[in-house]
mmCIF file with all atom_site columns, C-alpha atoms in Angstrom:
data_model
loop_
_atom_site.group_PDB
_atom_site.id
_atom_site.type_symbol
_atom_site.label_atom_id
_atom_site.label_alt_id
_atom_site.label_comp_id
_atom_site.label_asym_id
_atom_site.label_entity_id
_atom_site.label_seq_id
_atom_site.pdbx_PDB_ins_code
_atom_site.Cartn_x
_atom_site.Cartn_y
_atom_site.Cartn_z
_atom_site.occupancy
_atom_site.B_iso_or_equiv
_atom_site.pdbx_formal_charge
_atom_site.auth_seq_id
_atom_site.auth_comp_id
_atom_site.auth_asym_id
_atom_site.auth_atom_id
_atom_site.pdbx_PDB_model_num
ATOM 1   C CA . ARG A 1 1   ? 14.761 -10.558 35.560 1.00 79.00 ? 1   ARG A CA 1
ATOM 2   C CA . GLY A 1 2   ? 13.909 -8.952  38.896 1.00 78.00 ? 2   GLY A CA 1
ATOM 3   C CA . VAL A 1 3   ? 14.197 -5.491  37.346 1.00 83.00 ? 3   VAL A CA 1
ATOM 4   C CA . GLU A 1 4   ? 11.620 -6.460  34.733 1.00 83.00 ? 4   GLU A CA 1
ATOM 5   C CA . THR A 1 5   ? 9.184  -8.513  36.826 1.00 86.00 ? 5   THR A CA 1
ATOM 6   C CA . GLY A 1 6   ? 9.419  -6.680  40.140 1.00 87.00 ? 6   GLY A CA 1
ATOM 7   C CA . SER A 1 7   ? 10.838 -9.533  42.190 1.00 90.00 ? 7   SER A CA 1
ATOM 8   C CA . TRP A 1 8   ? 13.494 -9.090  44.864 1.00 92.00 ? 8   TRP A CA 1
ATOM 9   C CA . ALA A 1 9   ? 17.182 -10.030 44.731 1.00 91.00 ? 9   ALA A CA 1
ATOM 10  C CA . PHE A 1 10  ? 19.403 -10.639 47.761 1.00 92.00 ? 10  PHE A CA 1
ATOM 11  C CA . LEU A 1 11  ? 23.208 -10.666 47.637 1.00 91.00 ? 11  LEU A CA 1
ATOM 12  C CA . ALA A 1 12  ? 24.588 -11.934 50.948 1.00 90.00 ? 12  ALA A CA 1
ATOM 13  C CA . ASN A 1 13  ? 28.042 -11.352 52.504 1.00 89.00 ? 13  ASN A CA 1
ATOM 14  C CA . CYS A 1 14  ? 29.168 -8.708  50.038 1.00 91.00 ? 14  CYS A CA 1
ATOM 15  C CA . HIS A 1 15  ? 32.314 -8.127  52.124 1.00 90.00 ? 15  HIS A CA 1
ATOM 16  C CA . LEU A 1 16  ? 33.558 -11.462 50.750 1.00 89.00 ? 16  LEU A CA 1
ATOM 17  C CA . MET A 1 17  ? 33.454 -10.210 47.146 1.00 89.00 ? 17  MET A CA 1
ATOM 18  C CA . ILE A 1 18  ? 34.821 -6.674  47.471 1.00 90.00 ? 18  ILE A CA 1
ATOM 19  C CA . SER A 1 19  ? 36.749 -6.944  44.204 1.00 92.00 ? 19  SER A CA 1
ATOM 20  C CA . TRP A 1 20  ? 33.453 -7.542  42.331 1.00 92.00 ? 20  TRP A CA 1
ATOM 21  C CA . LEU A 1 21  ? 31.518 -4.671  43.916 1.00 91.00 ? 21  LEU A CA 1
ATOM 22  C CA . PRO A 1 22  ? 32.723 -2.038  41.392 1.00 92.00 ? 22  PRO A CA 1
ATOM 23  C CA . VAL A 1 23  ? 31.020 -4.192  38.737 1.00 93.00 ? 23  VAL A CA 1
ATOM 24  C CA . LEU A 1 24  ? 27.841 -4.192  40.838 1.00 91.00 ? 24  LEU A CA 1
ATOM 25  C CA . GLU A 1 25  ? 28.108 -0.418  41.169 1.00 92.00 ? 25  GLU A CA 1
ATOM 26  C CA . LYS A 1 26  ? 28.139 -0.048  37.365 1.00 91.00 ? 26  LYS A CA 1
ATOM 27  C CA . VAL A 1 27  ? 25.192 -2.445  37.019 1.00 89.00 ? 27  VAL A CA 1
ATOM 28  C CA . ILE A 1 28  ? 23.174 -0.344  39.471 1.00 89.00 ? 28  ILE A CA 1
ATOM 29  C CA . ASP A 1 29  ? 24.123 2.843   37.625 1.00 88.00 ? 29  ASP A CA 1
ATOM 30  C CA . ASN A 1 30  ? 22.992 1.320   34.331 1.00 87.00 ? 30  ASN A CA 1
ATOM 31  C CA . TYR A 1 31  ? 19.608 0.364   35.788 1.00 85.00 ? 31  TYR A CA 1
ATOM 32  C CA . ILE A 1 32  ? 19.091 3.831   37.218 1.00 83.00 ? 32  ILE A CA 1
ATOM 33  C CA . GLU A 1 33  ? 20.139 5.648   34.064 1.00 84.00 ? 33  GLU A CA 1
ATOM 34  C CA . ALA A 1 34  ? 18.285 3.335   31.659 1.00 81.00 ? 34  ALA A CA 1
ATOM 35  C CA . GLU A 1 35  ? 15.476 4.796   29.540 1.00 79.00 ? 35  GLU A CA 1
ATOM 36  C CA . THR A 1 36  ? 13.093 2.179   30.939 1.00 82.00 ? 36  THR A CA 1
ATOM 37  C CA . PRO A 1 37  ? 13.053 2.459   34.741 1.00 83.00 ? 37  PRO A CA 1
ATOM 38  C CA . PRO A 1 38  ? 13.101 -0.683  36.899 1.00 84.00 ? 38  PRO A CA 1
ATOM 39  C CA . HIS A 1 39  ? 9.803  -2.230  37.945 1.00 87.00 ? 39  HIS A CA 1
ATOM 40  C CA . PRO A 1 40  ? 8.454  -0.256  40.945 1.00 88.00 ? 40  PRO A CA 1
ATOM 41  C CA . ASN A 1 41  ? 8.325  -3.417  43.069 1.00 90.00 ? 41  ASN A CA 1
ATOM 42  C CA . PHE A 1 42  ? 11.931 -4.412  42.373 1.00 89.00 ? 42  PHE A CA 1
ATOM 43  C CA . ARG A 1 43  ? 14.245 -4.406  45.401 1.00 90.00 ? 43  ARG A CA 1
ATOM 44  C CA . LEU A 1 44  ? 17.946 -5.219  45.658 1.00 91.00 ? 44  LEU A CA 1
ATOM 45  C CA . TRP A 1 45  ? 19.091 -6.277  49.126 1.00 92.00 ? 45  TRP A CA 1
ATOM 46  C CA . LEU A 1 46  ? 22.755 -6.428  50.121 1.00 92.00 ? 46  LEU A CA 1
ATOM 47  C CA . SER A 1 47  ? 24.250 -7.736  53.347 1.00 90.00 ? 47  SER A CA 1
ATOM 48  C CA . SER A 1 48  ? 27.807 -7.040  54.419 1.00 89.00 ? 48  SER A CA 1
ATOM 49  C CA . SER A 1 49  ? 30.116 -6.676  57.354 1.00 84.00 ? 49  SER A CA 1
ATOM 50  C CA . PRO A 1 50  ? 31.770 -3.238  57.623 1.00 82.00 ? 50  PRO A CA 1
ATOM 51  C CA . ASN A 1 51  ? 34.511 -2.794  55.047 1.00 85.00 ? 51  ASN A CA 1
ATOM 52  C CA . PRO A 1 52  ? 36.391 0.420   54.156 1.00 87.00 ? 52  PRO A CA 1
ATOM 53  C CA . HIS A 1 53  ? 36.466 -0.575  50.483 1.00 89.00 ? 53  HIS A CA 1
ATOM 54  C CA . PHE A 1 54  ? 32.717 -0.923  50.060 1.00 90.00 ? 54  PHE A CA 1
ATOM 55  C CA . PRO A 1 55  ? 31.695 1.450   47.206 1.00 89.00 ? 55  PRO A CA 1
ATOM 56  C CA . ILE A 1 56  ? 30.383 4.701   48.659 1.00 90.00 ? 56  ILE A CA 1
ATOM 57  C CA . ALA A 1 57  ? 28.081 5.266   45.683 1.00 88.00 ? 57  ALA A CA 1
ATOM 58  C CA . VAL A 1 58  ? 26.215 2.033   46.402 1.00 88.00 ? 58  VAL A CA 1
ATOM 59  C CA . LEU A 1 59  ? 25.715 3.061   50.017 1.00 87.00 ? 59  LEU A CA 1
ATOM 60  C CA . GLN A 1 60  ? 24.531 6.534   49.044 1.00 88.00 ? 60  GLN A CA 1
ATOM 61  C CA . ARG A 1 61  ? 21.904 5.170   46.672 1.00 86.00 ? 61  ARG A CA 1
ATOM 62  C CA . GLY A 1 62  ? 20.303 2.842   49.205 1.00 87.00 ? 62  GLY A CA 1
ATOM 63  C CA . VAL A 1 63  ? 18.586 2.740   52.560 1.00 89.00 ? 63  VAL A CA 1
ATOM 64  C CA . LYS A 1 64  ? 20.999 1.445   55.192 1.00 87.00 ? 64  LYS A CA 1
ATOM 65  C CA . MET A 1 65  ? 20.120 -0.730  58.190 1.00 85.00 ? 65  MET A CA 1
ATOM 66  C CA . THR A 1 66  ? 22.566 -1.939  60.820 1.00 81.00 ? 66  THR A CA 1
ATOM 67  C CA . THR A 1 67  ? 22.351 -4.724  63.358 1.00 74.00 ? 67  THR A CA 1
ATOM 68  C CA . GLU A 1 68  ? 24.305 -4.691  66.584 1.00 69.00 ? 68  GLU A CA 1
ATOM 69  C CA . PRO A 1 69  ? 24.546 -7.250  69.384 1.00 63.00 ? 69  PRO A CA 1
ATOM 70  C CA . PRO A 1 70  ? 22.152 -6.542  72.239 1.00 68.00 ? 70  PRO A CA 1
ATOM 71  C CA . SER A 1 71  ? 23.491 -4.765  75.281 1.00 75.00 ? 71  SER A CA 1
ATOM 72  C CA . GLY A 1 72  ? 23.822 -6.562  78.603 1.00 83.00 ? 72  GLY A CA 1
ATOM 73  C CA . LEU A 1 73  ? 24.145 -10.154 79.787 1.00 88.00 ? 73  LEU A CA 1
ATOM 74  C CA . ARG A 1 74  ? 20.388 -10.695 79.919 1.00 91.00 ? 74  ARG A CA 1
ATOM 75  C CA . ALA A 1 75  ? 19.758 -9.416  76.399 1.00 91.00 ? 75  ALA A CA 1
ATOM 76  C CA . ASN A 1 76  ? 22.671 -11.367 74.940 1.00 91.00 ? 76  ASN A CA 1
ATOM 77  C CA . MET A 1 77  ? 21.592 -14.620 76.569 1.00 93.00 ? 77  MET A CA 1
ATOM 78  C CA . LEU A 1 78  ? 17.988 -14.184 75.499 1.00 93.00 ? 78  LEU A CA 1
ATOM 79  C CA . LYS A 1 79  ? 19.125 -13.612 71.932 1.00 92.00 ? 79  LYS A CA 1
ATOM 80  C CA . LEU A 1 80  ? 21.128 -16.846 72.035 1.00 94.00 ? 80  LEU A CA 1
ATOM 81  C CA . TYR A 1 81  ? 18.246 -18.840 73.508 1.00 95.00 ? 81  TYR A CA 1
ATOM 82  C CA . ASN A 1 82  ? 15.920 -17.440 70.858 1.00 93.00 ? 82  ASN A CA 1
ATOM 83  C CA . THR A 1 83  ? 18.139 -19.087 68.239 1.00 92.00 ? 83  THR A CA 1
ATOM 84  C CA . VAL A 1 84  ? 17.492 -22.500 69.840 1.00 94.00 ? 84  VAL A CA 1
ATOM 85  C CA . SER A 1 85  ? 14.364 -24.233 68.550 1.00 92.00 ? 85  SER A CA 1
ATOM 86  C CA . GLU A 1 86  ? 12.214 -26.607 70.590 1.00 93.00 ? 86  GLU A CA 1
ATOM 87  C CA . GLU A 1 87  ? 13.317 -29.426 68.284 1.00 92.00 ? 87  GLU A CA 1
ATOM 88  C CA . GLN A 1 88  ? 16.988 -28.655 68.823 1.00 91.00 ? 88  GLN A CA 1
ATOM 89  C CA . PHE A 1 89  ? 16.498 -28.236 72.567 1.00 94.00 ? 89  PHE A CA 1
ATOM 90  C CA . GLY A 1 90  ? 15.053 -31.738 72.769 1.00 92.00 ? 90  GLY A CA 1
ATOM 91  C CA . ARG A 1 91  ? 17.536 -33.385 70.407 1.00 92.00 ? 91  ARG A CA 1
ATOM 92  C CA . CYS A 1 92  ? 20.198 -34.482 72.886 1.00 94.00 ? 92  CYS A CA 1
ATOM 93  C CA . GLY A 1 93  ? 19.738 -37.869 74.534 1.00 92.00 ? 93  GLY A CA 1
ATOM 94  C CA . MET A 1 94  ? 21.491 -36.679 77.699 1.00 93.00 ? 94  MET A CA 1
ATOM 95  C CA . ALA A 1 95  ? 18.958 -33.925 78.312 1.00 93.00 ? 95  ALA A CA 1
ATOM 96  C CA . PHE A 1 96  ? 19.818 -33.144 81.939 1.00 94.00 ? 96  PHE A CA 1
ATOM 97  C CA . LYS A 1 97  ? 23.517 -32.569 81.221 1.00 95.00 ? 97  LYS A CA 1
ATOM 98  C CA . TYR A 1 98  ? 22.766 -30.787 77.967 1.00 96.00 ? 98  TYR A CA 1
ATOM 99  C CA . LYS A 1 99  ? 20.478 -28.164 79.503 1.00 96.00 ? 99  LYS A CA 1
ATOM 100 C CA . LYS A 1 100 ? 23.021 -27.311 82.192 1.00 96.00 ? 100 LYS A CA 1
ATOM 101 C CA . LEU A 1 101 ? 25.918 -27.035 79.773 1.00 96.00 ? 101 LEU A CA 1
ATOM 102 C CA . LEU A 1 102 ? 23.884 -25.050 77.253 1.00 96.00 ? 102 LEU A CA 1
ATOM 103 C CA . PHE A 1 103 ? 23.140 -22.416 79.884 1.00 96.00 ? 103 PHE A CA 1
ATOM 104 C CA . SER A 1 104 ? 26.816 -22.318 80.880 1.00 96.00 ? 104 SER A CA 1
ATOM 105 C CA . LEU A 1 105 ? 27.833 -21.931 77.229 1.00 96.00 ? 105 LEU A CA 1
ATOM 106 C CA . ALA A 1 106 ? 25.375 -19.075 76.708 1.00 96.00 ? 106 ALA A CA 1
ATOM 107 C CA . TRP A 1 107 ? 26.735 -17.376 79.834 1.00 96.00 ? 107 TRP A CA 1
ATOM 108 C CA . PHE A 1 108 ? 30.303 -17.857 78.587 1.00 96.00 ? 108 PHE A CA 1
ATOM 109 C CA . HIS A 1 109 ? 29.444 -16.313 75.212 1.00 95.00 ? 109 HIS A CA 1
ATOM 110 C CA . ALA A 1 110 ? 27.613 -13.357 76.798 1.00 94.00 ? 110 ALA A CA 1
ATOM 111 C CA . ILE A 1 111 ? 30.537 -12.679 79.147 1.00 94.00 ? 111 ILE A CA 1
ATOM 112 C CA . LEU A 1 112 ? 32.977 -12.511 76.235 1.00 94.00 ? 112 LEU A CA 1
ATOM 113 C CA . LEU A 1 113 ? 30.727 -10.053 74.396 1.00 91.00 ? 113 LEU A CA 1
ATOM 114 C CA . GLU A 1 114 ? 30.349 -7.870  77.474 1.00 91.00 ? 114 GLU A CA 1
ATOM 115 C CA . ARG A 1 115 ? 34.093 -7.681  78.032 1.00 90.00 ? 115 ARG A CA 1
ATOM 116 C CA . ARG A 1 116 ? 34.486 -5.997  74.633 1.00 85.00 ? 116 ARG A CA 1
ATOM 117 C CA . LYS A 1 117 ? 32.770 -2.910  76.051 1.00 84.00 ? 117 LYS A CA 1
ATOM 118 C CA . PHE A 1 118 ? 35.776 -2.276  78.256 1.00 87.00 ? 118 PHE A CA 1
ATOM 119 C CA . LYS A 1 119 ? 38.145 -1.923  75.280 1.00 84.00 ? 119 LYS A CA 1
ATOM 120 C CA . SER A 1 120 ? 41.726 -2.787  76.266 1.00 87.00 ? 120 SER A CA 1
ATOM 121 C CA . LEU A 1 121 ? 40.648 -3.568  79.819 1.00 88.00 ? 121 LEU A CA 1
ATOM 122 C CA . GLY A 1 122 ? 38.410 -6.337  78.504 1.00 90.00 ? 122 GLY A CA 1
ATOM 123 C CA . PHE A 1 123 ? 40.719 -7.784  75.839 1.00 92.00 ? 123 PHE A CA 1
ATOM 124 C CA . ASN A 1 124 ? 44.133 -6.711  74.639 1.00 93.00 ? 124 ASN A CA 1
ATOM 125 C CA . ILE A 1 125 ? 42.830 -7.107  71.088 1.00 92.00 ? 125 ILE A CA 1
ATOM 126 C CA . PRO A 1 126 ? 39.137 -6.730  70.081 1.00 87.00 ? 126 PRO A CA 1
ATOM 127 C CA . TYR A 1 127 ? 37.569 -9.936  68.731 1.00 89.00 ? 127 TYR A CA 1
ATOM 128 C CA . GLU A 1 128 ? 34.366 -10.378 66.731 1.00 86.00 ? 128 GLU A CA 1
ATOM 129 C CA . PHE A 1 129 ? 32.702 -13.286 68.506 1.00 89.00 ? 129 PHE A CA 1
ATOM 130 C CA . ASN A 1 130 ? 29.305 -13.995 66.984 1.00 88.00 ? 130 ASN A CA 1
ATOM 131 C CA . GLU A 1 131 ? 26.322 -16.342 67.043 1.00 89.00 ? 131 GLU A CA 1
ATOM 132 C CA . SER A 1 132 ? 27.993 -18.827 64.700 1.00 90.00 ? 132 SER A CA 1
ATOM 133 C CA . ASP A 1 133 ? 30.615 -19.471 67.388 1.00 93.00 ? 133 ASP A CA 1
ATOM 134 C CA . PHE A 1 134 ? 27.845 -20.253 69.849 1.00 94.00 ? 134 PHE A CA 1
ATOM 135 C CA . ALA A 1 135 ? 25.927 -22.402 67.361 1.00 94.00 ? 135 ALA A CA 1
ATOM 136 C CA . ILE A 1 136 ? 28.975 -24.528 66.516 1.00 94.00 ? 136 ILE A CA 1
ATOM 137 C CA . CYS A 1 137 ? 29.771 -25.114 70.190 1.00 96.00 ? 137 CYS A CA 1
ATOM 138 C CA . HIS A 1 138 ? 26.112 -25.833 70.910 1.00 96.00 ? 138 HIS A CA 1
ATOM 139 C CA . ASP A 1 139 ? 26.161 -28.641 68.332 1.00 95.00 ? 139 ASP A CA 1
ATOM 140 C CA . LEU A 1 140 ? 29.507 -29.806 69.684 1.00 95.00 ? 140 LEU A CA 1
ATOM 141 C CA . ILE A 1 141 ? 28.049 -30.267 73.176 1.00 96.00 ? 141 ILE A CA 1
ATOM 142 C CA . ILE A 1 142 ? 25.160 -32.320 71.804 1.00 96.00 ? 142 ILE A CA 1
ATOM 143 C CA . VAL A 1 143 ? 27.498 -34.566 69.810 1.00 95.00 ? 143 VAL A CA 1
ATOM 144 C CA . PHE A 1 144 ? 29.858 -35.181 72.721 1.00 95.00 ? 144 PHE A CA 1
ATOM 145 C CA . LEU A 1 145 ? 27.084 -35.937 75.196 1.00 95.00 ? 145 LEU A CA 1
ATOM 146 C CA . ASP A 1 146 ? 25.419 -38.386 72.815 1.00 95.00 ? 146 ASP A CA 1
ATOM 147 C CA . GLU A 1 147 ? 28.710 -40.047 71.866 1.00 94.00 ? 147 GLU A CA 1
ATOM 148 C CA . TYR A 1 148 ? 29.817 -40.502 75.482 1.00 93.00 ? 148 TYR A CA 1
ATOM 149 C CA . PRO A 1 149 ? 26.716 -41.275 77.559 1.00 89.00 ? 149 PRO A CA 1
ATOM 150 C CA . ASP A 1 150 ? 28.704 -42.976 80.353 1.00 90.00 ? 150 ASP A CA 1
ATOM 151 C CA . ARG A 1 151 ? 31.001 -40.046 81.061 1.00 92.00 ? 151 ARG A CA 1
ATOM 152 C CA . THR A 1 152 ? 31.100 -36.359 80.298 1.00 93.00 ? 152 THR A CA 1
ATOM 153 C CA . PRO A 1 153 ? 34.182 -35.418 78.202 1.00 95.00 ? 153 PRO A CA 1
ATOM 154 C CA . ILE A 1 154 ? 34.622 -32.036 79.866 1.00 95.00 ? 154 ILE A CA 1
ATOM 155 C CA . GLU A 1 155 ? 38.276 -31.595 78.894 1.00 95.00 ? 155 GLU A CA 1
ATOM 156 C CA . ALA A 1 156 ? 37.587 -32.288 75.221 1.00 95.00 ? 156 ALA A CA 1
ATOM 157 C CA . MET A 1 157 ? 34.664 -29.855 75.231 1.00 96.00 ? 157 MET A CA 1
ATOM 158 C CA . ARG A 1 158 ? 36.754 -27.159 76.883 1.00 96.00 ? 158 ARG A CA 1
ATOM 159 C CA . TYR A 1 159 ? 39.557 -27.566 74.364 1.00 95.00 ? 159 TYR A CA 1
ATOM 160 C CA . LEU A 1 160 ? 37.350 -27.466 71.285 1.00 95.00 ? 160 LEU A CA 1
ATOM 161 C CA . ILE A 1 161 ? 35.295 -24.521 72.590 1.00 95.00 ? 161 ILE A CA 1
ATOM 162 C CA . ALA A 1 162 ? 38.057 -22.352 74.057 1.00 94.00 ? 162 ALA A CA 1
ATOM 163 C CA . GLU A 1 163 ? 40.997 -23.290 71.846 1.00 93.00 ? 163 GLU A CA 1
ATOM 164 C CA . ALA A 1 164 ? 39.622 -24.460 68.499 1.00 92.00 ? 164 ALA A CA 1
ATOM 165 C CA . ASN A 1 165 ? 36.446 -22.405 68.101 1.00 91.00 ? 165 ASN A CA 1
ATOM 166 C CA . TYR A 1 166 ? 36.420 -19.205 70.146 1.00 93.00 ? 166 TYR A CA 1
ATOM 167 C CA . GLY A 1 167 ? 40.172 -19.473 70.567 1.00 90.00 ? 167 GLY A CA 1
ATOM 168 C CA . GLY A 1 168 ? 40.589 -19.594 66.812 1.00 89.00 ? 168 GLY A CA 1
ATOM 169 C CA . ARG A 1 169 ? 39.856 -15.874 66.784 1.00 89.00 ? 169 ARG A CA 1
ATOM 170 C CA . VAL A 1 170 ? 42.103 -15.061 69.751 1.00 92.00 ? 170 VAL A CA 1
ATOM 171 C CA . THR A 1 171 ? 45.660 -14.118 68.850 1.00 91.00 ? 171 THR A CA 1
ATOM 172 C CA . ASP A 1 172 ? 46.943 -12.606 72.102 1.00 94.00 ? 172 ASP A CA 1
ATOM 173 C CA . ALA A 1 173 ? 48.383 -15.069 74.658 1.00 93.00 ? 173 ALA A CA 1
ATOM 174 C CA . LEU A 1 174 ? 46.872 -13.310 77.676 1.00 94.00 ? 174 LEU A CA 1
ATOM 175 C CA . ASP A 1 175 ? 43.474 -13.076 75.994 1.00 94.00 ? 175 ASP A CA 1
ATOM 176 C CA . ARG A 1 176 ? 43.653 -16.795 75.258 1.00 94.00 ? 176 ARG A CA 1
ATOM 177 C CA . ARG A 1 177 ? 44.468 -17.471 78.901 1.00 95.00 ? 177 ARG A CA 1
ATOM 178 C CA . LEU A 1 178 ? 41.433 -15.436 79.939 1.00 94.00 ? 178 LEU A CA 1
ATOM 179 C CA . VAL A 1 179 ? 39.126 -17.391 77.622 1.00 95.00 ? 179 VAL A CA 1
ATOM 180 C CA . ASN A 1 180 ? 40.460 -20.644 79.074 1.00 95.00 ? 180 ASN A CA 1
ATOM 181 C CA . VAL A 1 181 ? 39.899 -19.429 82.634 1.00 95.00 ? 181 VAL A CA 1
ATOM 182 C CA . TYR A 1 182 ? 36.267 -18.681 81.793 1.00 96.00 ? 182 TYR A CA 1
ATOM 183 C CA . ILE A 1 183 ? 35.655 -22.010 80.071 1.00 96.00 ? 183 ILE A CA 1
ATOM 184 C CA . THR A 1 184 ? 37.199 -23.894 82.994 1.00 96.00 ? 184 THR A CA 1
ATOM 185 C CA . GLN A 1 185 ? 34.899 -22.054 85.393 1.00 95.00 ? 185 GLN A CA 1
ATOM 186 C CA . PHE A 1 186 ? 31.672 -22.482 83.396 1.00 96.00 ? 186 PHE A CA 1
ATOM 187 C CA . ILE A 1 187 ? 32.037 -25.836 81.587 1.00 96.00 ? 187 ILE A CA 1
ATOM 188 C CA . CYS A 1 188 ? 32.725 -28.249 84.429 1.00 95.00 ? 188 CYS A CA 1
ATOM 189 C CA . ASP A 1 189 ? 31.320 -31.245 86.265 1.00 95.00 ? 189 ASP A CA 1
ATOM 190 C CA . ASP A 1 190 ? 29.953 -29.044 89.055 1.00 95.00 ? 190 ASP A CA 1
ATOM 191 C CA . ALA A 1 191 ? 27.861 -27.104 86.547 1.00 94.00 ? 191 ALA A CA 1
ATOM 192 C CA . ILE A 1 192 ? 26.089 -30.394 85.823 1.00 94.00 ? 192 ILE A CA 1
ATOM 193 C CA . GLY A 1 193 ? 26.004 -32.037 89.227 1.00 92.00 ? 193 GLY A CA 1
ATOM 194 C CA . MET A 1 194 ? 25.442 -29.097 91.553 1.00 93.00 ? 194 MET A CA 1
ATOM 195 C CA . ASP A 1 195 ? 22.022 -27.539 92.102 1.00 92.00 ? 195 ASP A CA 1
ATOM 196 C CA . GLU A 1 196 ? 22.062 -23.885 91.045 1.00 92.00 ? 196 GLU A CA 1
ATOM 197 C CA . TYR A 1 197 ? 25.763 -23.875 90.212 1.00 95.00 ? 197 TYR A CA 1
ATOM 198 C CA . PRO A 1 198 ? 27.072 -20.309 90.794 1.00 94.00 ? 198 PRO A CA 1
ATOM 199 C CA . LEU A 1 199 ? 28.286 -18.486 87.694 1.00 93.00 ? 199 LEU A CA 1
ATOM 200 C CA . SER A 1 200 ? 29.358 -15.446 89.665 1.00 91.00 ? 200 SER A CA 1
ATOM 201 C CA . GLU A 1 201 ? 29.991 -14.292 93.210 1.00 90.00 ? 201 GLU A CA 1
ATOM 202 C CA . LEU A 1 202 ? 26.551 -12.702 93.053 1.00 87.00 ? 202 LEU A CA 1
ATOM 203 C CA . ASP A 1 203 ? 23.790 -15.031 94.217 1.00 87.00 ? 203 ASP A CA 1
ATOM 204 C CA . ALA A 1 204 ? 21.487 -14.090 91.328 1.00 86.00 ? 204 ALA A CA 1
ATOM 205 C CA . TYR A 1 205 ? 23.688 -15.681 88.656 1.00 92.00 ? 205 TYR A CA 1
ATOM 206 C CA . VAL A 1 206 ? 23.295 -19.464 88.798 1.00 94.00 ? 206 VAL A CA 1
ATOM 207 C CA . VAL A 1 207 ? 22.523 -22.343 86.418 1.00 95.00 ? 207 VAL A CA 1
ATOM 208 C CA . PRO A 1 208 ? 18.725 -22.807 86.677 1.00 94.00 ? 208 PRO A CA 1
ATOM 209 C CA . PRO A 1 209 ? 17.169 -26.157 87.622 1.00 92.00 ? 209 PRO A CA 1
ATOM 210 C CA . ASP A 1 210 ? 16.046 -28.640 84.971 1.00 91.00 ? 210 ASP A CA 1
ATOM 211 C CA . GLY A 1 211 ? 13.102 -27.423 82.885 1.00 92.00 ? 211 GLY A CA 1
ATOM 212 C CA . ASP A 1 212 ? 11.802 -26.755 79.406 1.00 94.00 ? 212 ASP A CA 1
ATOM 213 C CA . LEU A 1 213 ? 13.113 -24.139 76.985 1.00 94.00 ? 213 LEU A CA 1
ATOM 214 C CA . GLU A 1 214 ? 10.697 -21.449 78.146 1.00 94.00 ? 214 GLU A CA 1
ATOM 215 C CA . SER A 1 215 ? 11.670 -21.967 81.788 1.00 95.00 ? 215 SER A CA 1
ATOM 216 C CA . TYR A 1 216 ? 15.279 -21.097 80.939 1.00 95.00 ? 216 TYR A CA 1
ATOM 217 C CA . LYS A 1 217 ? 14.209 -17.988 79.077 1.00 94.00 ? 217 LYS A CA 1
ATOM 218 C CA . ASP A 1 218 ? 12.095 -17.001 82.090 1.00 94.00 ? 218 ASP A CA 1
ATOM 219 C CA . ALA A 1 219 ? 15.080 -17.549 84.389 1.00 93.00 ? 219 ALA A CA 1
ATOM 220 C CA . ILE A 1 220 ? 17.184 -15.220 82.214 1.00 93.00 ? 220 ILE A CA 1
ATOM 221 C CA . LYS A 1 221 ? 14.506 -12.515 82.373 1.00 89.00 ? 221 LYS A CA 1
ATOM 222 C CA . LEU A 1 222 ? 14.405 -12.507 86.186 1.00 82.00 ? 222 LEU A CA 1
#
C-alpha cells in the first residue's frame, strides 16, 4: 500500500529476522523492476544491528546511517539524562535517594562504556551495554525505593544491577568481578548520605547536591 500511496514503512530490528531478509530483498527487486515505479514519496526504513549475513544488495540500494554511542563520560551521561523525562524524574516517592542513586547509576553505565575503548585492557571480552540496560536499572531503583521507604535495599539493587542485568551480558569471571567492584563503589549508602560523594579520586567527579533534572544536566556539563 505504501508503494502505491506514497506512505512510509518501517521495519525495526531486522537483525532478528535474518532468515527472512532474502525474501525482503526479492520484494525490493520486484518493486524496482516493476513497470509501474513506486510512488515518489514512498520510503522504506530498516533498522538493524550489524550482522554479517545482512543482504549486501539491500545495503547497496539504500542510504545508510549509523548511530554510535557518544564519546566521553560527559557525553555518555548527558545522553542518559536526556532519556529521562521530567515526569519520570519526579515519579519516585523517595526523591532525595532516587536522585543520588540515578546519578551514580549513570556514572556506572558511562564508566563501563568508556572501558570498552581500551579493548582487552578494559574488558577481557567486549560487551554491548546499551541504554536499555540503564533504563531497566533506572526503573528498578524507583521500584525498590518506593517499596522499601524505611530502608534502602542496597544489596538487592547491587545484585540485580550488576549480576542480573548488566552481569547478564558478562561471561568472563574477572570482568564480572570488575562490574561488581564498580557497583559496590557507586551504589552505596554513602552515595545517598554524604554531601558530594566522590565518584573518583579527582575532586571534580562527585554526586551533585539535590536539585531538579536540569541542575543535574548542568552539573554534568561543568
